[in-house]
PDB file of C-alpha atoms in Angstrom:
ATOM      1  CA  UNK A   1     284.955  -7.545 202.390  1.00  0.00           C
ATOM      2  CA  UNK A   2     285.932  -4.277 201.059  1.00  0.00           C
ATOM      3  CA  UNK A   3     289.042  -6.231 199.568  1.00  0.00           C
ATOM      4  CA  UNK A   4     287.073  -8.892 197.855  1.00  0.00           C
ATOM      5  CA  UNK A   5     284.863  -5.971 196.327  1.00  0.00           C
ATOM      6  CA  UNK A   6     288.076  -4.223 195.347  1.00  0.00           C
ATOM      7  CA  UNK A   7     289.355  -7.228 193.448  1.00  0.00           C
ATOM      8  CA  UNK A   8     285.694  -8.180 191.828  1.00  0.00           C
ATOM      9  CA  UNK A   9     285.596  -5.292 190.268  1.00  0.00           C
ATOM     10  CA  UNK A  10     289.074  -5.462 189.011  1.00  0.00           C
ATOM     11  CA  UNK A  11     287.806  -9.048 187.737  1.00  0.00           C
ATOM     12  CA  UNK A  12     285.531  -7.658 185.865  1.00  0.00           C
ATOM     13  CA  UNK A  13     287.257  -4.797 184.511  1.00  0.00           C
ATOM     14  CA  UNK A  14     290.074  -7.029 183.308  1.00  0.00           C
ATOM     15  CA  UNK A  15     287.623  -9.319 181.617  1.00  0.00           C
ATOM     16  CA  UNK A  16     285.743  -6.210 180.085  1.00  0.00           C
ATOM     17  CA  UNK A  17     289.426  -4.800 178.713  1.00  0.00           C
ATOM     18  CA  UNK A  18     290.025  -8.112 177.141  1.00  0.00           C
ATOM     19  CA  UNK A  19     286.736  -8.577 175.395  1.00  0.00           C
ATOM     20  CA  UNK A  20     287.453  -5.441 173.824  1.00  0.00           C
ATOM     21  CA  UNK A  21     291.249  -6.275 172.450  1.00  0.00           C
ATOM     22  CA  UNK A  22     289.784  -9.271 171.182  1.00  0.00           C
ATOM     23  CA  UNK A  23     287.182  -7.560 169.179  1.00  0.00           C
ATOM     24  CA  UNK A  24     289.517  -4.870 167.627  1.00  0.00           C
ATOM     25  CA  UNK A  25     291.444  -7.833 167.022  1.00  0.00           C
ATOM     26  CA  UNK A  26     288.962  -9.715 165.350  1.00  0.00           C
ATOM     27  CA  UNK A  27     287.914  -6.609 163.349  1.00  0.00           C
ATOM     28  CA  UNK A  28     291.263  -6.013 162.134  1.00  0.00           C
ATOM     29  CA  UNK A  29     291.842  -9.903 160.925  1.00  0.00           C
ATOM     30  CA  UNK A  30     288.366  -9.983 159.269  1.00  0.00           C
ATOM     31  CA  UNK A  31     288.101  -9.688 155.434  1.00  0.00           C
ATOM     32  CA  UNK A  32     283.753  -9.002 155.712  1.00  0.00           C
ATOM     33  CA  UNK A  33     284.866  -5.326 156.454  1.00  0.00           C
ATOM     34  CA  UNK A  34     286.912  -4.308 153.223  1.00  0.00           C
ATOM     35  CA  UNK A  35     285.786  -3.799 150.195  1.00  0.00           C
ATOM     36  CA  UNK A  36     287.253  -7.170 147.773  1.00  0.00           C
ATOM     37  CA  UNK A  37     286.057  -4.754 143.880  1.00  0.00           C
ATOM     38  CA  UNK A  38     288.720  -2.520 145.191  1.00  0.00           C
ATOM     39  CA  UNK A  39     291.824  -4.493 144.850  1.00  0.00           C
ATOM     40  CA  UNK A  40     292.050  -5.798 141.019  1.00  0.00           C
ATOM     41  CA  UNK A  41     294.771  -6.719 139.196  1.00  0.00           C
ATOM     42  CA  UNK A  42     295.362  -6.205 135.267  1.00  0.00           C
ATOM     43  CA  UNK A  43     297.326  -8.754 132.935  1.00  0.00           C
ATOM     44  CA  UNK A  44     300.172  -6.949 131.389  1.00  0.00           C
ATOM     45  CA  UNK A  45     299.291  -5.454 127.906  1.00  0.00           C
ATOM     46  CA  UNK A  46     300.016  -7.222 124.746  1.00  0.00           C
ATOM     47  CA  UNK A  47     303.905  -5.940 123.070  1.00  0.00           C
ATOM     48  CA  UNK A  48     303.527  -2.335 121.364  1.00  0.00           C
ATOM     49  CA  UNK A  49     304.283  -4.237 117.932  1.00  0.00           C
ATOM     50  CA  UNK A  50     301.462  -6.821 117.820  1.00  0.00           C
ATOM     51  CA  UNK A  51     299.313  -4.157 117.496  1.00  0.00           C
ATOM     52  CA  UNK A  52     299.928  -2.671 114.795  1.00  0.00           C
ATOM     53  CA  UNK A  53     300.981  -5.437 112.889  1.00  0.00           C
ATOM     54  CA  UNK A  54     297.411  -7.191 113.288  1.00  0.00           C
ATOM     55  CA  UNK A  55     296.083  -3.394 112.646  1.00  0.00           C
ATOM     56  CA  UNK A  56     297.756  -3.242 109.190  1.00  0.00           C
ATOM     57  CA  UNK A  57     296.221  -6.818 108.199  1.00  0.00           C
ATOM     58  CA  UNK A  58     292.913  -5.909 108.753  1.00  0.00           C
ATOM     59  CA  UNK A  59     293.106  -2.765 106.955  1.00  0.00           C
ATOM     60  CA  UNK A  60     291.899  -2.083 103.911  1.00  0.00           C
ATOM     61  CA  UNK A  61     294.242  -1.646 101.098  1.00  0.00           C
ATOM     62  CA  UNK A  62     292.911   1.650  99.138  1.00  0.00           C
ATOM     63  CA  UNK A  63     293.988   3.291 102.117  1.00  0.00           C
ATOM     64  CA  UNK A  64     296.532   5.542 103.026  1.00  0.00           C
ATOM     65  CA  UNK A  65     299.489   3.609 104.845  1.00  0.00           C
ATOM     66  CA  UNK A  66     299.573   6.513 107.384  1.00  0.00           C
ATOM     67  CA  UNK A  67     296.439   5.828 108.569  1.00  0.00           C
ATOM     68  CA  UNK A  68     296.708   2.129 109.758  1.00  0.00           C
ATOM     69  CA  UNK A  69     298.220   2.003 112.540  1.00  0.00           C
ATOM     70  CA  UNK A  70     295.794   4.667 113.974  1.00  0.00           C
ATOM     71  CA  UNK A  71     292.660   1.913 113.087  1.00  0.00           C
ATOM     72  CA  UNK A  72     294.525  -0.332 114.783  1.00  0.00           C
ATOM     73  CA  UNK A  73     295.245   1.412 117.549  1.00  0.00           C
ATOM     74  CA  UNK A  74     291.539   1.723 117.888  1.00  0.00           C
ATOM     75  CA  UNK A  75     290.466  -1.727 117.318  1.00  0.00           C
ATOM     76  CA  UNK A  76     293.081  -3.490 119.669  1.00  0.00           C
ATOM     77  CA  UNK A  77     291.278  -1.913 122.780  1.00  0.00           C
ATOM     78  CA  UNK A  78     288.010  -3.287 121.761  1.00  0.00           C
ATOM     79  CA  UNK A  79     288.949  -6.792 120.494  1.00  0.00           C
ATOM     80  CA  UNK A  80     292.143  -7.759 122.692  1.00  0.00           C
ATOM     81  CA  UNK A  81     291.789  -6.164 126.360  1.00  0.00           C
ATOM     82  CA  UNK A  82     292.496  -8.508 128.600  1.00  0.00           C
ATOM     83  CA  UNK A  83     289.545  -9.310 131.534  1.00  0.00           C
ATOM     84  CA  UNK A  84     290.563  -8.030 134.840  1.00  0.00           C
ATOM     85  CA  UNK A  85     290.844 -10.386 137.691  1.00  0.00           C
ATOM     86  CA  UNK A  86     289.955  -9.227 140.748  1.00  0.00           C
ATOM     87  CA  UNK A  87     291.803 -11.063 144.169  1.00  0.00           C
ATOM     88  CA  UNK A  88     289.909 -10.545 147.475  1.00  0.00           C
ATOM     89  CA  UNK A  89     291.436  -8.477 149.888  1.00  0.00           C
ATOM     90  CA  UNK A  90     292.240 -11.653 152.844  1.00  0.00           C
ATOM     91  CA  UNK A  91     292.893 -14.256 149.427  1.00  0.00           C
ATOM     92  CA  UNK A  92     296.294 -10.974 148.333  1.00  0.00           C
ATOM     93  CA  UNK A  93     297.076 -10.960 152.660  1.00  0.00           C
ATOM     94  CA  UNK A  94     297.274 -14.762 152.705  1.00  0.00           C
ATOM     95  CA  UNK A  95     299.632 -14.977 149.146  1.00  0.00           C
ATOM     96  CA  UNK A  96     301.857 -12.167 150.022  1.00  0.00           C
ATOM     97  CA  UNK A  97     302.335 -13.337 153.594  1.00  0.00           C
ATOM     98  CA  UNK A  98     303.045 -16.960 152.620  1.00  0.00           C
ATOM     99  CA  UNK A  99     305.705 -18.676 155.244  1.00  0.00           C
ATOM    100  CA  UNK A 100     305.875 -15.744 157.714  1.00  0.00           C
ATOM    101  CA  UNK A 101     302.319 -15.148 157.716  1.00  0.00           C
ATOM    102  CA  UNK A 102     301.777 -19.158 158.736  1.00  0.00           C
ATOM    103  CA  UNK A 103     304.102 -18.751 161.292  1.00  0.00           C
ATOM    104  CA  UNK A 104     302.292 -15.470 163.046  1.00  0.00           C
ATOM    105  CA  UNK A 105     298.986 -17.194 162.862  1.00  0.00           C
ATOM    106  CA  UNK A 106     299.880 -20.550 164.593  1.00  0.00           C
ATOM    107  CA  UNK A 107     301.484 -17.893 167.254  1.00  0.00           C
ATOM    108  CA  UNK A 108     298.531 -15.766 167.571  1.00  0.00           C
ATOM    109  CA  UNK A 109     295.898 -18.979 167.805  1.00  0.00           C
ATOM    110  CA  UNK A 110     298.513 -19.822 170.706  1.00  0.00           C
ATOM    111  CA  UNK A 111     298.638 -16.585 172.208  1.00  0.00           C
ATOM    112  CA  UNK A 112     295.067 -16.809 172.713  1.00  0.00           C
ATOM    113  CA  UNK A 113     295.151 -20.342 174.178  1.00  0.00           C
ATOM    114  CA  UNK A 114     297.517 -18.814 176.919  1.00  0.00           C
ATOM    115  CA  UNK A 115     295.274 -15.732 177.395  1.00  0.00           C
ATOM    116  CA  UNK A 116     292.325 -17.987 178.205  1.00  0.00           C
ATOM    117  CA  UNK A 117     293.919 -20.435 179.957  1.00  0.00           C
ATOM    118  CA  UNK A 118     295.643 -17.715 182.391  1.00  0.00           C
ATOM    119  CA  UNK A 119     292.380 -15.234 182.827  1.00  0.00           C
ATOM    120  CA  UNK A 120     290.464 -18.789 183.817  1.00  0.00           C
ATOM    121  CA  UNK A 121     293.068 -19.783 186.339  1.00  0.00           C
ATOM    122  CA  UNK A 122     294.333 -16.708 187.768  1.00  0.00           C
ATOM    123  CA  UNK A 123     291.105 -15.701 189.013  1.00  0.00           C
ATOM    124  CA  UNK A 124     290.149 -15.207 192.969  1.00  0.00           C
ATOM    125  CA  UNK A 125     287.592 -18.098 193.474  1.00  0.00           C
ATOM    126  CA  UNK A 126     290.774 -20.616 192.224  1.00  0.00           C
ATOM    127  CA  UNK A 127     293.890 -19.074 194.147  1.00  0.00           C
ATOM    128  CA  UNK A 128     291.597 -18.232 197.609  1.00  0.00           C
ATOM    129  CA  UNK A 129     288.123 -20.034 197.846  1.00  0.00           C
ATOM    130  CA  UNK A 130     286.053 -18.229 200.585  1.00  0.00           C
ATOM    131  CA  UNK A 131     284.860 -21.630 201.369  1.00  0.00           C
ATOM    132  CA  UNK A 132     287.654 -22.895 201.994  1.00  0.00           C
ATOM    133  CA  UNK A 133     289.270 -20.253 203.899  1.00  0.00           C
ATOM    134  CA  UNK A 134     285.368 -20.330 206.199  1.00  0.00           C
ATOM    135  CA  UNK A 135     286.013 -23.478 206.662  1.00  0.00           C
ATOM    136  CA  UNK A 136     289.771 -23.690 207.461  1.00  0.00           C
ATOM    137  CA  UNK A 137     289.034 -20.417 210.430  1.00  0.00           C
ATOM    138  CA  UNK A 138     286.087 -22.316 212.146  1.00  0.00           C
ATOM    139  CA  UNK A 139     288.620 -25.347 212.572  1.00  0.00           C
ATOM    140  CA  UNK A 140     290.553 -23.302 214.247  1.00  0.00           C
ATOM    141  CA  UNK A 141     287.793 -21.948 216.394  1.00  0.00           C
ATOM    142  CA  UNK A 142     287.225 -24.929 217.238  1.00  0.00           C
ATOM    143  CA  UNK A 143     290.389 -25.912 217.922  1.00  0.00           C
ATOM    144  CA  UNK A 144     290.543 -28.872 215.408  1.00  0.00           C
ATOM    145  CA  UNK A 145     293.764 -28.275 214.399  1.00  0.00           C
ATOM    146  CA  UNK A 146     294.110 -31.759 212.764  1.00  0.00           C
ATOM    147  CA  UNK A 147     291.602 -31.259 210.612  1.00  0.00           C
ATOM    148  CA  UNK A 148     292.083 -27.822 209.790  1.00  0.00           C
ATOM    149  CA  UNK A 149     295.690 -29.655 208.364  1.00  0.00           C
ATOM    150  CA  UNK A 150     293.945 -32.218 206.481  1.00  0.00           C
ATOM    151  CA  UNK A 151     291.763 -29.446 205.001  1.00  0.00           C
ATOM    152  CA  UNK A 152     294.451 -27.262 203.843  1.00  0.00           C
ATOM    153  CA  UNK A 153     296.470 -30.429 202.676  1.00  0.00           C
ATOM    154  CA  UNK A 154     293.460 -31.851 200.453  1.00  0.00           C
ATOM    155  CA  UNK A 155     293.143 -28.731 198.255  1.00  0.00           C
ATOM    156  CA  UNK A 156     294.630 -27.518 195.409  1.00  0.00           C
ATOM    157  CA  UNK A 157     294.806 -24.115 195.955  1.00  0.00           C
ATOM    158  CA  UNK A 158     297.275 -21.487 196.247  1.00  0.00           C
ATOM    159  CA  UNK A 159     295.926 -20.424 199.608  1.00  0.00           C
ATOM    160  CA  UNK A 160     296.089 -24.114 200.553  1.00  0.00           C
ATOM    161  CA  UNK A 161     299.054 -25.353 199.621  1.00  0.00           C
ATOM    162  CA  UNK A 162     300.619 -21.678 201.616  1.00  0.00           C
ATOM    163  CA  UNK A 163     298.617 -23.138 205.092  1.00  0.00           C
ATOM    164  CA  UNK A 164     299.306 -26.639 204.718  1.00  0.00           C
ATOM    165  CA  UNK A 165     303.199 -25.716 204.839  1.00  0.00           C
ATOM    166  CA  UNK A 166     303.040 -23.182 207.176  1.00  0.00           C
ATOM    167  CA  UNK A 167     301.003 -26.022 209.607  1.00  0.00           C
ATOM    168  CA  UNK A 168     303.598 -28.620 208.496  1.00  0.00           C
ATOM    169  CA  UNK A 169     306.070 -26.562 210.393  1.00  0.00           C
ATOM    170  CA  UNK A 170     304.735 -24.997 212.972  1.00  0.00           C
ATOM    171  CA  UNK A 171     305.787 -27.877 215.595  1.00  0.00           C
ATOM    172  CA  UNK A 172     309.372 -26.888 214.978  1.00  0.00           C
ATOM    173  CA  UNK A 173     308.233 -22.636 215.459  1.00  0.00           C
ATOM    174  CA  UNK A 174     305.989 -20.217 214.242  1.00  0.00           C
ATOM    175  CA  UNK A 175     309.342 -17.904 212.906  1.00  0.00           C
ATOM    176  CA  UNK A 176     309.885 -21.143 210.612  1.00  0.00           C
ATOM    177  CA  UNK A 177     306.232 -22.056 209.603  1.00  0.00           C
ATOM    178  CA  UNK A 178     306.142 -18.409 208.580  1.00  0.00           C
ATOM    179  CA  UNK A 179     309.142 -18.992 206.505  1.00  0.00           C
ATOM    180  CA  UNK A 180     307.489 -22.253 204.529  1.00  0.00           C
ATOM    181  CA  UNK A 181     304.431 -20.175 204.408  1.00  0.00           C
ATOM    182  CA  UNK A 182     307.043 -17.374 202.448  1.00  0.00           C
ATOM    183  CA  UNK A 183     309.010 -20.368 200.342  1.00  0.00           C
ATOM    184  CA  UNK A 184     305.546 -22.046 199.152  1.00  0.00           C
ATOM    185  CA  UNK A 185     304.272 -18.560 197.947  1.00  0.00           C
ATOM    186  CA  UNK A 186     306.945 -17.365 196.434  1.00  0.00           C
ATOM    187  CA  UNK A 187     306.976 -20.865 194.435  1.00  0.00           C
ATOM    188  CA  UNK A 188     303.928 -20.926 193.756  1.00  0.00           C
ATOM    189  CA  UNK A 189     304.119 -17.043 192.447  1.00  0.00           C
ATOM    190  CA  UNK A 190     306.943 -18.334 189.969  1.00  0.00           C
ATOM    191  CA  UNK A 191     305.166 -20.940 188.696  1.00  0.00           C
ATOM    192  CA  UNK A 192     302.082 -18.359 187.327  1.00  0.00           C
ATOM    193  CA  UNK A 193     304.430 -15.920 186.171  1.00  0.00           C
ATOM    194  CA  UNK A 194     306.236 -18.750 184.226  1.00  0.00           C
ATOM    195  CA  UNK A 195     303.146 -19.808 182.224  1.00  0.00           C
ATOM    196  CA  UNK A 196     302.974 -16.086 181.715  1.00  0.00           C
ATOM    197  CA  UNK A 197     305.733 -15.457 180.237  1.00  0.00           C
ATOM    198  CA  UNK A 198     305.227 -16.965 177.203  1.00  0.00           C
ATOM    199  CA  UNK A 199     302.682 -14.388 176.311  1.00  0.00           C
ATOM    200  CA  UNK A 200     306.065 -11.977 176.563  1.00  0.00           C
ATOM    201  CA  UNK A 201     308.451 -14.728 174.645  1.00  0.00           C
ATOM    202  CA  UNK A 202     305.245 -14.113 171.999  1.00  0.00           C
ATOM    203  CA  UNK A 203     305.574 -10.346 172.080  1.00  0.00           C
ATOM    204  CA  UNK A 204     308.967 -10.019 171.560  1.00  0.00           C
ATOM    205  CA  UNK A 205     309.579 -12.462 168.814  1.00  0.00           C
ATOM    206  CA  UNK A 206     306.224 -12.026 167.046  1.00  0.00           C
ATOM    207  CA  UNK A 207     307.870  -7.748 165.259  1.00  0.00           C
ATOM    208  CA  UNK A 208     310.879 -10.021 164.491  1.00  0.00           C
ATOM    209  CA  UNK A 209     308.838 -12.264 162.207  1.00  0.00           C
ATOM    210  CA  UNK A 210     307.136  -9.860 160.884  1.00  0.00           C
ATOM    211  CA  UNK A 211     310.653  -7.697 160.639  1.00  0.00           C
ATOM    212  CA  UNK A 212     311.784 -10.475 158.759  1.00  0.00           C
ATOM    213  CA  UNK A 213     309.426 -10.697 156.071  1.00  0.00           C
ATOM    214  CA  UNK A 214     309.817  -7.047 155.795  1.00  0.00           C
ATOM    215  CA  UNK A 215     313.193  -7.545 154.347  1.00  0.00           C
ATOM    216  CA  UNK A 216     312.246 -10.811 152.807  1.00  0.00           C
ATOM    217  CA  UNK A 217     309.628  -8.613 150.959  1.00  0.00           C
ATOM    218  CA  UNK A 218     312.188  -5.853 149.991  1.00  0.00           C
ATOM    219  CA  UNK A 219     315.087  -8.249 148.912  1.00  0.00           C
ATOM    220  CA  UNK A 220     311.888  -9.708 146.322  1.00  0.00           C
ATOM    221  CA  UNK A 221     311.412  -5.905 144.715  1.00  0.00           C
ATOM    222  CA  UNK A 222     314.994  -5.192 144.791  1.00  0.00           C
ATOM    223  CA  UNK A 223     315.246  -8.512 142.579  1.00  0.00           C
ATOM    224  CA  UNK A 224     312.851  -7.635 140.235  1.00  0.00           C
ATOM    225  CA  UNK A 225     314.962  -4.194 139.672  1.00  0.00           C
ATOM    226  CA  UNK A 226     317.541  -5.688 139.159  1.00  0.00           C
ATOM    227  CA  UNK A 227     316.530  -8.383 136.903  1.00  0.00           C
ATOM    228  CA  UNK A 228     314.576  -6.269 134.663  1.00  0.00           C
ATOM    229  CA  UNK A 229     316.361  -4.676 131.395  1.00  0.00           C
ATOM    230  CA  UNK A 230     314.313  -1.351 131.862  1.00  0.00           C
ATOM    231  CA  UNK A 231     312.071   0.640 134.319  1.00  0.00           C
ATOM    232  CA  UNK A 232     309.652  -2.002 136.156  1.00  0.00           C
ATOM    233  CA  UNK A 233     306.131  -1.235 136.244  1.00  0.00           C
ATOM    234  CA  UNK A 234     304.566  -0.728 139.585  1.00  0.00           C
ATOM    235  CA  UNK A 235     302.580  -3.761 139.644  1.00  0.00           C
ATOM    236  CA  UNK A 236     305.595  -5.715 139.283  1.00  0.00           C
ATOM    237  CA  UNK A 237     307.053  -4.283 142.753  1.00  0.00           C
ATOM    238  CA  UNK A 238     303.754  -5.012 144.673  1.00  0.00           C
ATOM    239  CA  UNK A 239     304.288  -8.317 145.358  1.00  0.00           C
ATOM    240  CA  UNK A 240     307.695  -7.499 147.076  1.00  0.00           C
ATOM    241  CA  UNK A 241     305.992  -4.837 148.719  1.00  0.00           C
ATOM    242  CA  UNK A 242     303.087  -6.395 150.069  1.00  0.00           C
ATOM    243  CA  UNK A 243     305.266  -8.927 151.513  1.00  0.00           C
ATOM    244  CA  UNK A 244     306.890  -6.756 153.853  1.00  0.00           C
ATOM    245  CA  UNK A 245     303.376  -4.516 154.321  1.00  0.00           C
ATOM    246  CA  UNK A 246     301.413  -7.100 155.601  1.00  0.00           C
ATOM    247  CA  UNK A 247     304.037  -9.143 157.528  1.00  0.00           C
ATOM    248  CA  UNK A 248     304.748  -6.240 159.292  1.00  0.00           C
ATOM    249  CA  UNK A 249     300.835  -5.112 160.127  1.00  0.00           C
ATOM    250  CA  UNK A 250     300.660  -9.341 161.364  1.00  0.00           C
ATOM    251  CA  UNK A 251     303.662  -9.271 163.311  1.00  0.00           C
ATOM    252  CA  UNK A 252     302.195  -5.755 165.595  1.00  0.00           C
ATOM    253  CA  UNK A 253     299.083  -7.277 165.690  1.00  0.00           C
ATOM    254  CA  UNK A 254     299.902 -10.250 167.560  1.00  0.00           C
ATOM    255  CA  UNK A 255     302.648  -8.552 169.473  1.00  0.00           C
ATOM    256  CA  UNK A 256     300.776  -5.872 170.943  1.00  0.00           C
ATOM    257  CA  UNK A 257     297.477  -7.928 172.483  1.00  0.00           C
ATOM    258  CA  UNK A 258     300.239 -10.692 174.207  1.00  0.00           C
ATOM    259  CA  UNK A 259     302.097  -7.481 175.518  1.00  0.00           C
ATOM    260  CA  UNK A 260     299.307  -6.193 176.949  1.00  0.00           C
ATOM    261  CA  UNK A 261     297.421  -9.317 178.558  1.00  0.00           C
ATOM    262  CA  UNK A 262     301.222  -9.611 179.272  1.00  0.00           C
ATOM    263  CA  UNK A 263     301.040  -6.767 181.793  1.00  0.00           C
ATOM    264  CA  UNK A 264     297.803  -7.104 183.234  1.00  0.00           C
ATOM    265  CA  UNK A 265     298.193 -10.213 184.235  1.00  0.00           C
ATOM    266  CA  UNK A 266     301.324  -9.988 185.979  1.00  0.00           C
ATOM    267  CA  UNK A 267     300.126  -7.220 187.870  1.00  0.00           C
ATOM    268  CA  UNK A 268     297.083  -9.725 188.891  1.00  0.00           C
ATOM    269  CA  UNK A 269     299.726 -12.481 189.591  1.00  0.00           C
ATOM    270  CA  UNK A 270     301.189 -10.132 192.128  1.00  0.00           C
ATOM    271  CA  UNK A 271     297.729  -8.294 193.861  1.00  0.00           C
ATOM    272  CA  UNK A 272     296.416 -11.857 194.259  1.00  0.00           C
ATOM    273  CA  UNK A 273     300.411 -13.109 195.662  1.00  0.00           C
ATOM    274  CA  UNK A 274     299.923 -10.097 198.165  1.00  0.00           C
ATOM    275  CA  UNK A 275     296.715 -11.007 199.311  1.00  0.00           C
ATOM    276  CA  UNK A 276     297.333 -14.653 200.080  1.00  0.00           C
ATOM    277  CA  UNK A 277     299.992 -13.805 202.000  1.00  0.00           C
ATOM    278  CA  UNK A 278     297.977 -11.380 203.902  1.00  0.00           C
ATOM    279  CA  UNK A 279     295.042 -14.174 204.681  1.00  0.00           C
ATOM    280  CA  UNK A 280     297.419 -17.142 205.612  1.00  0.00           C
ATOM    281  CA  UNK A 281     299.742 -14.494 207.852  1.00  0.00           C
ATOM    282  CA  UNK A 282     296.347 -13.642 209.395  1.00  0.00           C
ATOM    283  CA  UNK A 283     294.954 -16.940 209.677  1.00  0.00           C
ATOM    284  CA  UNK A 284     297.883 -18.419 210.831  1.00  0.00           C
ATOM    285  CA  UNK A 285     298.671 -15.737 213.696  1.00  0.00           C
ATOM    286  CA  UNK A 286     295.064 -16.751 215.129  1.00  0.00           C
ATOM    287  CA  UNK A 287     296.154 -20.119 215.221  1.00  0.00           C
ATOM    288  CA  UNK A 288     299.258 -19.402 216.749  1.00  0.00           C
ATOM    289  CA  UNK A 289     297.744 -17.440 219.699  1.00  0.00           C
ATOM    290  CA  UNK A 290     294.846 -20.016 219.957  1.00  0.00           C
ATOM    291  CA  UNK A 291     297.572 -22.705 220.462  1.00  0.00           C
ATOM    292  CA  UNK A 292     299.391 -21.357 223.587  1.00  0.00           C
TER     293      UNK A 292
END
């Protein structure tokens, strides 16, 4: 009892742990808490001669030639300055990330499908049912041991399927139906840390993406440096450099989450391995002495 306490509340810290990654994950993907009047971009300016020409034309002609261009410098503020268009802050992530950032969200949506689908399967009332284990002990109280088979060999769970082999060869010794009891679990153990690690495969290759658009990113600004005739204005470069900004800040952020559910959930896998063994060793040692 003590045990089953133990693990509830490990339950529900677990489940408490990953509410919270989710949220800070949520919080970090969400566009609602940035400011979008921050981020604007300007056209680039009109060529220094235009100016002056146009300047010169509206002029008048009594006076001095020295003064036109500094009218004009005036007036081509007021009449020609180009609107400023302002880009939300998730509509500049989504352009600057383009291919790599498609890639990391299709990986995070299925890093979340795994999460779910492991928390909801590796969970105590699925891998040991207390009703099931009740039911399987009075059997052997009352010496049904057929039935107490056919119980364990009707269900699907991990506990089960670890009794039903152990009782499949038990006429041949208890030394081997403790070894089929140790062959099913560890099978059975391999199987859930299989679907798990693909929340690691995700983790490891997820900083590589992003890694990649990094230099993707800095190959694009390098271009543009090397392209251009003079000295390239800053807001040439930030496309280039927003590239590898943001696919780097996607890449951690779906890395880290799938490392950690990564972790937690083996160690579950394991405590919950452990424990089966210890009911079906203990279960199946009462059978053995109620047998002879």
């Amino acid at each position: 009892m003590m045990m089953g306490n133990s693990l509830e509340r490990n339950q529900t810290s677990l489940a408490v742990r990953s509410l919270s990654i989710l949220l800070l994950l949520a919080v970090i993907l969400s566009p609602f808490g940035l400011t979008t009047s921050s981020w604007a971009f300007q056209d680039e300016a009109a060529p220094a001669g235009e100016a002056p020409a146009a300047a010169n034309e509206a002029a008048p002609a009594a006076e001095p030639a020295g003064e036109a261009p500094a009218a004009g410098d005036d007036a081509a503020p007021a009449g020609n300055a180009p609107a400023a268009a302002q880009e939300s802050f998730l509509a500049w992530m989504i352009r600057a990330s383009g291919f790599f950032g498609l890639i990391l969200l299709l990986l995070s949506f299925l890093m979340v499908a795994l999460i779910m689908a492991n928390v909801l399967s590796i969970r105590r009332d699925n891998l040991m049912p207390p009703d099931l284990i009740g039911a399987f002990e009075e059997k052997i109280n009352n010496k049904d041991y057929q039935g107490a088979y056919e119980l364990a060999k009707s269900d699907d769970s991990f506990v089960a399927r670890v009794l039903a082999a152990g009782l499949s060869k038990l006429n041949q010794g208890y030394s081997e139906a403790v070894e089929g009891m140790q062959e099913v679990g560890e099978d059975e153990n391999m199987a859930m840390e299989h679907k798990l690690s693909y929340l690691a495969l995700i983790g490891a290759i997820a900083p590589m993406i992003g890694l990649m658009g990094t230099v993707y990113g800095m190959i694009l600004s390098f271009q543009t440096i090397a392209n251009s005739a003079t000295s390239p204005k800053p807001s040439e470069l930030a496309d280039g450099i927003s590239t590898a900004l943001f696919t780097t800040l996607e890449g951690l952020t779906v890395a880290i989450p799938a490392m950690i559910f990564y972790s937690l959930l083996r160690n579950r896998v394991a405590r919950f391995s452990l424990e089966v063994g210890m009911i079906s060793e203990s279960l199946m040692n009462r059978f053995s002495s109620s047998s002879k």
